[in-house]
mmCIF file of C-alpha atoms in Angstrom:
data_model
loop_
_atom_site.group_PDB
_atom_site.id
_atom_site.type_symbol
_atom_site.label_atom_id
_atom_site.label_comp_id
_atom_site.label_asym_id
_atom_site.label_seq_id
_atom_site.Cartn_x
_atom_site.Cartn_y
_atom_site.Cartn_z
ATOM 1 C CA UNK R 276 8.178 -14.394 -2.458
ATOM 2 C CA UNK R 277 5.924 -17.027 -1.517
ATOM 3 C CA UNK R 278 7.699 -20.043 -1.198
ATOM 4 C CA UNK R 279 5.853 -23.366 0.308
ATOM 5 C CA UNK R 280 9.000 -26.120 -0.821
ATOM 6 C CA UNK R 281 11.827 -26.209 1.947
ATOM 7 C CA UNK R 282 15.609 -27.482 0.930
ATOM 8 C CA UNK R 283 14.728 -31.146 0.236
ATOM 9 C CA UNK R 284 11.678 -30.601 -2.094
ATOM 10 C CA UNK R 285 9.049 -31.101 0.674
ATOM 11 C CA UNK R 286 5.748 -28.889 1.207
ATOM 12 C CA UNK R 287 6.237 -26.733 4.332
ATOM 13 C CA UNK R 288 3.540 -27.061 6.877
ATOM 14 C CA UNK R 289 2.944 -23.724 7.583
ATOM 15 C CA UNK R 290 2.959 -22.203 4.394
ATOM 16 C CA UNK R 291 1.397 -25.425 2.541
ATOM 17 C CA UNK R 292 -1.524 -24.708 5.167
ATOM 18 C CA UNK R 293 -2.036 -21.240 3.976
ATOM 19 C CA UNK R 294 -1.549 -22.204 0.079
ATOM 20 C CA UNK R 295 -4.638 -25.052 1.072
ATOM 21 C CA UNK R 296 -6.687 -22.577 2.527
ATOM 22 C CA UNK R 297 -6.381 -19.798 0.247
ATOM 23 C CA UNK R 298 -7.288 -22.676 -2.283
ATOM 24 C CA UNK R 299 -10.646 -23.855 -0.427
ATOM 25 C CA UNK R 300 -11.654 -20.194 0.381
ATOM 26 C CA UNK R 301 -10.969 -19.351 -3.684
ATOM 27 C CA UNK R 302 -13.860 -23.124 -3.789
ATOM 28 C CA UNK R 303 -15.903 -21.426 -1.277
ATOM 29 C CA UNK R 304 -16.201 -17.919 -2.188
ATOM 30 C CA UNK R 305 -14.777 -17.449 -5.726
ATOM 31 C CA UNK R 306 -12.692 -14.867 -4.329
ATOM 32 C CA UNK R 307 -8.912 -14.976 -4.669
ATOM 33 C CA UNK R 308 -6.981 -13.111 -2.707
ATOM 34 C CA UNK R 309 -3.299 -14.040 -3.521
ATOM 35 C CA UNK R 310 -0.911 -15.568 -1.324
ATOM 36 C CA UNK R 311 1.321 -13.748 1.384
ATOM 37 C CA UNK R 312 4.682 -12.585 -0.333
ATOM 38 C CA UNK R 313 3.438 -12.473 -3.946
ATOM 39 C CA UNK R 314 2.908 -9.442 -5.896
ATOM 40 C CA UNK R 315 -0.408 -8.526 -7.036
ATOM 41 C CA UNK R 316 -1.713 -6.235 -9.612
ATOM 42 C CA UNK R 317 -2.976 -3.687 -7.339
ATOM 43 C CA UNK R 318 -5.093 -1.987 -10.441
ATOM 44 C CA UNK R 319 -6.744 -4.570 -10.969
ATOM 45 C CA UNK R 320 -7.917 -6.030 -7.627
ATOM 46 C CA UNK R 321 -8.823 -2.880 -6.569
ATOM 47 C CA UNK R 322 -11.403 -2.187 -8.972
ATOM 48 C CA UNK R 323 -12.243 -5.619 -8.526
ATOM 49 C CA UNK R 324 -12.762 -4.948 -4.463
ATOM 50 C CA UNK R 325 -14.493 -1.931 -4.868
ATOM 51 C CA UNK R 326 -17.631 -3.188 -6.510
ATOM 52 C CA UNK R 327 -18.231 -5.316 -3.257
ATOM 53 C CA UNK R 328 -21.325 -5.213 -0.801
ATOM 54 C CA UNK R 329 -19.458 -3.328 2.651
ATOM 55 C CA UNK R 330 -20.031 -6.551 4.365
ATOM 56 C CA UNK R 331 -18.224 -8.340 1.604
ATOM 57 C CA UNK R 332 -15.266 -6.908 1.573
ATOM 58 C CA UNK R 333 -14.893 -6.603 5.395
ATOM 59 C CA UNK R 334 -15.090 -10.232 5.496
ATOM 60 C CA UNK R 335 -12.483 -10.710 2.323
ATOM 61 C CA UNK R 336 -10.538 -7.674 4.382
ATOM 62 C CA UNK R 337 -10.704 -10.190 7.671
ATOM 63 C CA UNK R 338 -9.151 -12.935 5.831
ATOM 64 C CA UNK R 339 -6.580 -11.449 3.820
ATOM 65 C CA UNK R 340 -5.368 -9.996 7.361
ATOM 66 C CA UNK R 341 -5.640 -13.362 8.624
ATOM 67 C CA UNK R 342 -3.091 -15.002 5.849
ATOM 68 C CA UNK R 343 -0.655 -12.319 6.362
ATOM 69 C CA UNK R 344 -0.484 -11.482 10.067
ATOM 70 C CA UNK R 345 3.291 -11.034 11.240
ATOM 71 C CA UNK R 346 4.360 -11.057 7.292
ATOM 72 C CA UNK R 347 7.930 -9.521 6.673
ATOM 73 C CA UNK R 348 7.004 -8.449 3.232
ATOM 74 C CA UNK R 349 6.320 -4.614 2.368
ATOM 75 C CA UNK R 350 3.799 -6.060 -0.602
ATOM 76 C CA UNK R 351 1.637 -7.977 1.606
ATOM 77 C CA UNK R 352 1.284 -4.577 4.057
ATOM 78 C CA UNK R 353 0.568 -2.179 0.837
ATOM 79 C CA UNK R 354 -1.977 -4.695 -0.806
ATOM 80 C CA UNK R 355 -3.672 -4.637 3.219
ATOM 81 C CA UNK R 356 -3.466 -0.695 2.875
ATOM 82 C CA UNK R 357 -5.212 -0.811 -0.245
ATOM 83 C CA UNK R 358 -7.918 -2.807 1.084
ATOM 84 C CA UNK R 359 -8.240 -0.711 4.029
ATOM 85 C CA UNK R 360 -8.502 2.307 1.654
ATOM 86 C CA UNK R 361 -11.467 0.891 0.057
ATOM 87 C CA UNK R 362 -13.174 0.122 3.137
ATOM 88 C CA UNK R 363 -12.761 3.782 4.717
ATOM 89 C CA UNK R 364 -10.485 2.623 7.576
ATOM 90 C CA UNK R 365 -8.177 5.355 6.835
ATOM 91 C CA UNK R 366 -5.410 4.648 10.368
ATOM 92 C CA UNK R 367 -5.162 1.812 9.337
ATOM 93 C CA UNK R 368 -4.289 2.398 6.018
ATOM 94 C CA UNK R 369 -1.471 4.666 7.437
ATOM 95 C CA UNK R 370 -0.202 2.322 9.712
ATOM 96 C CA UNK R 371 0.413 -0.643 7.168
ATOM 97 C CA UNK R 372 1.816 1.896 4.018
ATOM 98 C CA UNK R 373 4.359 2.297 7.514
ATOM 99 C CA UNK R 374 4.886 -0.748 8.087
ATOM 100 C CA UNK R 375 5.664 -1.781 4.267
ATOM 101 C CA UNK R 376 8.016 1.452 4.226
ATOM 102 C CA UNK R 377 9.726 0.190 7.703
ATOM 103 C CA UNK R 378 10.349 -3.338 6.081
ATOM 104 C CA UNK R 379 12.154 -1.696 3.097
ATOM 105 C CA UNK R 380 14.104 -0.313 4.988
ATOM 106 C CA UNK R 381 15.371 -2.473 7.794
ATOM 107 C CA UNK R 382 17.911 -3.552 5.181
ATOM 108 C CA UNK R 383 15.368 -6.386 3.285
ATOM 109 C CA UNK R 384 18.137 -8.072 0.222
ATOM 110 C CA UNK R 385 17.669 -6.317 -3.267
ATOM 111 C CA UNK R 386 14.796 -3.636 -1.857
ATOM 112 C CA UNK R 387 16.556 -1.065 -0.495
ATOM 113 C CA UNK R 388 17.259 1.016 -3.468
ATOM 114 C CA UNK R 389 13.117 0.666 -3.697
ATOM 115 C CA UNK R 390 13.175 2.332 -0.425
ATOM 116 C CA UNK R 391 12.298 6.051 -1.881
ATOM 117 C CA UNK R 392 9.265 4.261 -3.909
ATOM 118 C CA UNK R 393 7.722 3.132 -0.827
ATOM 119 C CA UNK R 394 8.116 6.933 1.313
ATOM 120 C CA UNK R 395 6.441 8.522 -1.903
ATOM 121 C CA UNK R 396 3.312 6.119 -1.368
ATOM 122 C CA UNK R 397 2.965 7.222 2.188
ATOM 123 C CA UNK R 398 3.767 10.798 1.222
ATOM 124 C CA UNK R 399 0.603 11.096 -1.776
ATOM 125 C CA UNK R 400 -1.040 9.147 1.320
ATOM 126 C CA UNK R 401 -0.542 12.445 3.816
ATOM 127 C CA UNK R 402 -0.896 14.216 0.301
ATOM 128 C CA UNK R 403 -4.187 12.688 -0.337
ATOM 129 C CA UNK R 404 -5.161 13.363 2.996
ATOM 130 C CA UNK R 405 -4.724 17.386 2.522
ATOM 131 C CA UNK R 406 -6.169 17.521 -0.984
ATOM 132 C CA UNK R 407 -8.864 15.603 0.046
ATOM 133 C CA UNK R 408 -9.705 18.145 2.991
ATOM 134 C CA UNK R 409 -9.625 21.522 0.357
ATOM 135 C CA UNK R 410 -12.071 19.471 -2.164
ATOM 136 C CA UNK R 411 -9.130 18.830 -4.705
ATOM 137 C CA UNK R 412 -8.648 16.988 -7.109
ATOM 138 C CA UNK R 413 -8.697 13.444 -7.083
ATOM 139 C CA UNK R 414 -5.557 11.605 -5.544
ATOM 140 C CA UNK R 415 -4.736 7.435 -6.450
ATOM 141 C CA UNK R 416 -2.802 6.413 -3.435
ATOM 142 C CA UNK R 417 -2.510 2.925 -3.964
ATOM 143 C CA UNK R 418 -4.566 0.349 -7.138
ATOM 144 C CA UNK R 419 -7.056 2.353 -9.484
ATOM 145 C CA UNK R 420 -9.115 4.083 -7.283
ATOM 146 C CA UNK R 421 -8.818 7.606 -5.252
ATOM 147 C CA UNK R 422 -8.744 7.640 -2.104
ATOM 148 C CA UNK R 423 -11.460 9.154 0.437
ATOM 149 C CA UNK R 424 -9.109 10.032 3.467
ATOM 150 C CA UNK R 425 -9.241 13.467 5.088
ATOM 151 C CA UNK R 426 -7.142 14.851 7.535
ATOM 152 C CA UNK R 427 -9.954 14.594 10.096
ATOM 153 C CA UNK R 428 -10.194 10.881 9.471
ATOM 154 C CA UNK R 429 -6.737 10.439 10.376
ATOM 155 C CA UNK R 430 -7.227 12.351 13.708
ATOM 156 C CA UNK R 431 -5.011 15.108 11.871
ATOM 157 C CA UNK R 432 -5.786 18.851 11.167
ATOM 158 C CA UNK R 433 -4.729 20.131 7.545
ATOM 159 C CA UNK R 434 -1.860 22.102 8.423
ATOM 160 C CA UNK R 435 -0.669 18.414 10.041
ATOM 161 C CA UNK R 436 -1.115 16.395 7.052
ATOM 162 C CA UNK R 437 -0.133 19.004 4.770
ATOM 163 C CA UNK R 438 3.620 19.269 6.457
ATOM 164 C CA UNK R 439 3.625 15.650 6.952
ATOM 165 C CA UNK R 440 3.324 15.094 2.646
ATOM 166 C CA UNK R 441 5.530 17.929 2.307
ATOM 167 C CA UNK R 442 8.295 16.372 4.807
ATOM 168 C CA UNK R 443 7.710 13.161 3.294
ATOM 169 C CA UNK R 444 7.968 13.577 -0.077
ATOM 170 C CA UNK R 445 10.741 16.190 -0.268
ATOM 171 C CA UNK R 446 12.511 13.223 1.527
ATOM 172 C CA UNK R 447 11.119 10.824 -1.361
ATOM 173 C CA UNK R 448 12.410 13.171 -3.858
ATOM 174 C CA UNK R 449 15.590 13.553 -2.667
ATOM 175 C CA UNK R 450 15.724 10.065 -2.415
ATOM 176 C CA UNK R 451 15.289 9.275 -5.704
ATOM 177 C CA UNK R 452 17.421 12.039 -6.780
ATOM 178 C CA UNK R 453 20.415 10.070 -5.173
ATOM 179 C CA UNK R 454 18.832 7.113 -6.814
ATOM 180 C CA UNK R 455 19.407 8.801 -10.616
ATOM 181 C CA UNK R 456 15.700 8.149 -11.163
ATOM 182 C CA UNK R 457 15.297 10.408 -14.350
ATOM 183 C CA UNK R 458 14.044 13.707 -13.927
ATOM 184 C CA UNK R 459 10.627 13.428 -16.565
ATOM 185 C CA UNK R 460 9.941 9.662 -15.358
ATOM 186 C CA UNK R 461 6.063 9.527 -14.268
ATOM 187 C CA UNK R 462 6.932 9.490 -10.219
ATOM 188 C CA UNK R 463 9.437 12.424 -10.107
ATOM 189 C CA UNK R 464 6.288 14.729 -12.329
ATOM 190 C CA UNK R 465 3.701 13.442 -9.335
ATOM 191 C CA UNK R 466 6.165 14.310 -6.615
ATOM 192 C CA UNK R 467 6.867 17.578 -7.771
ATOM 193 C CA UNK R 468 3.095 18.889 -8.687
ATOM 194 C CA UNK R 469 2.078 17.048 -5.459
ATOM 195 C CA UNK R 470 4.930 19.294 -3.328
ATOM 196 C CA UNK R 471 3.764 22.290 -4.946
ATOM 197 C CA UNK R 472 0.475 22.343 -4.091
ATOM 198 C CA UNK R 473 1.790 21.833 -0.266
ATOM 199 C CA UNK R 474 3.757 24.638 -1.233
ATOM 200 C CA UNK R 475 0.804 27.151 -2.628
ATOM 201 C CA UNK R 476 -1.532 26.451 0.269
#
């Protein structure tokens, strides 16, 4: 979480500085972008993102990179992979849903048992991927909005991406599983459907 007060009540330079220019770029622009380490309503700023000009969001992509390069929070990485979704820059997108999932679980307090949350979103990613390359149906990876990526923008064929969302969320599932994350919820349904169209290729 986004903190900027240190131990005796004082701002902290570095993270003051990024609260102050999140603050004039929000004057400047009218665009807020959150702060590093706070959640954000994914939803909602995604459909918000997606009705900007390419250039626009490129440049609002540039800066929200900016505030959270080096961050050591998975949420920061998955809101930058759902920016990079929207602007079509698919390895990238791959790399930072990675990332967030490698934070989780490199033993981050009070996230761990979150851990199986975070390999589903980079298995419907690879999922995505191999729907997207037999024209199927629309896949939400990450906010409100499905996502474009192929196995040929990822520099995969299908059979690749297919076994890599297969792999992945079998592992998800079972993770959950061990979790006692009821059978009907919402997330177990999606895994499930998602593994069995890997399965009926």
């Amino acid at each position: 979480m986004f903190n900027s007060i240190d131990s005796n009540g004082n701002l902290d330079r570095e993270k003051g500085a990024v609260f102050n220019e999140a603050i004039e770029h929000f004057k400047s622009t009218k665009e807020w972008l959150w702060l590093p380490g706070v959640p954000i309503d994914l939803d909602e700023v995604s459909m918000q993102m997606a009705q900007l000009e390419p250039a626009r969001l490129d440049s609002s992509i540039a800066y929200a990179e900016r505030l959270r390069e080096g961050s050591k929070e998975p949420g920061d990485w998955q809101f930058l992979a759902m920016l990079y979704d929207l602007a079509g820059r698919y390895k990238d997108m791959e790399n930072a849903i990675k990332t967030a999932y490698e934070l989780v679980c490199s033993g981050l307090r009070g996230v761990e048992e979150m851990a199986w949350g975070w390999r589903e979103t980079l298995g419907m990613f690879y999922y995505a991927a191999y729907n997207n390359s037999r024209d199927g149906r629309d896949v939400v990876v990450l906010g409100s909005i499905p996502s474009k990526v192929t196995a040929r923008s990822l520099g995969y064929t299908v059979d690749e991406v297919r076994a890599l969302a297969q792999k992945t969320l079998e592992d998800a599932y079972a993770d959950a599983k061990r979790r006692n994350i009821e059978q009907d919820s919402p997330e177990l349904r999606q895994i499930e459907q998602a593994i069995c169209a890997c399965n009926n290729q």
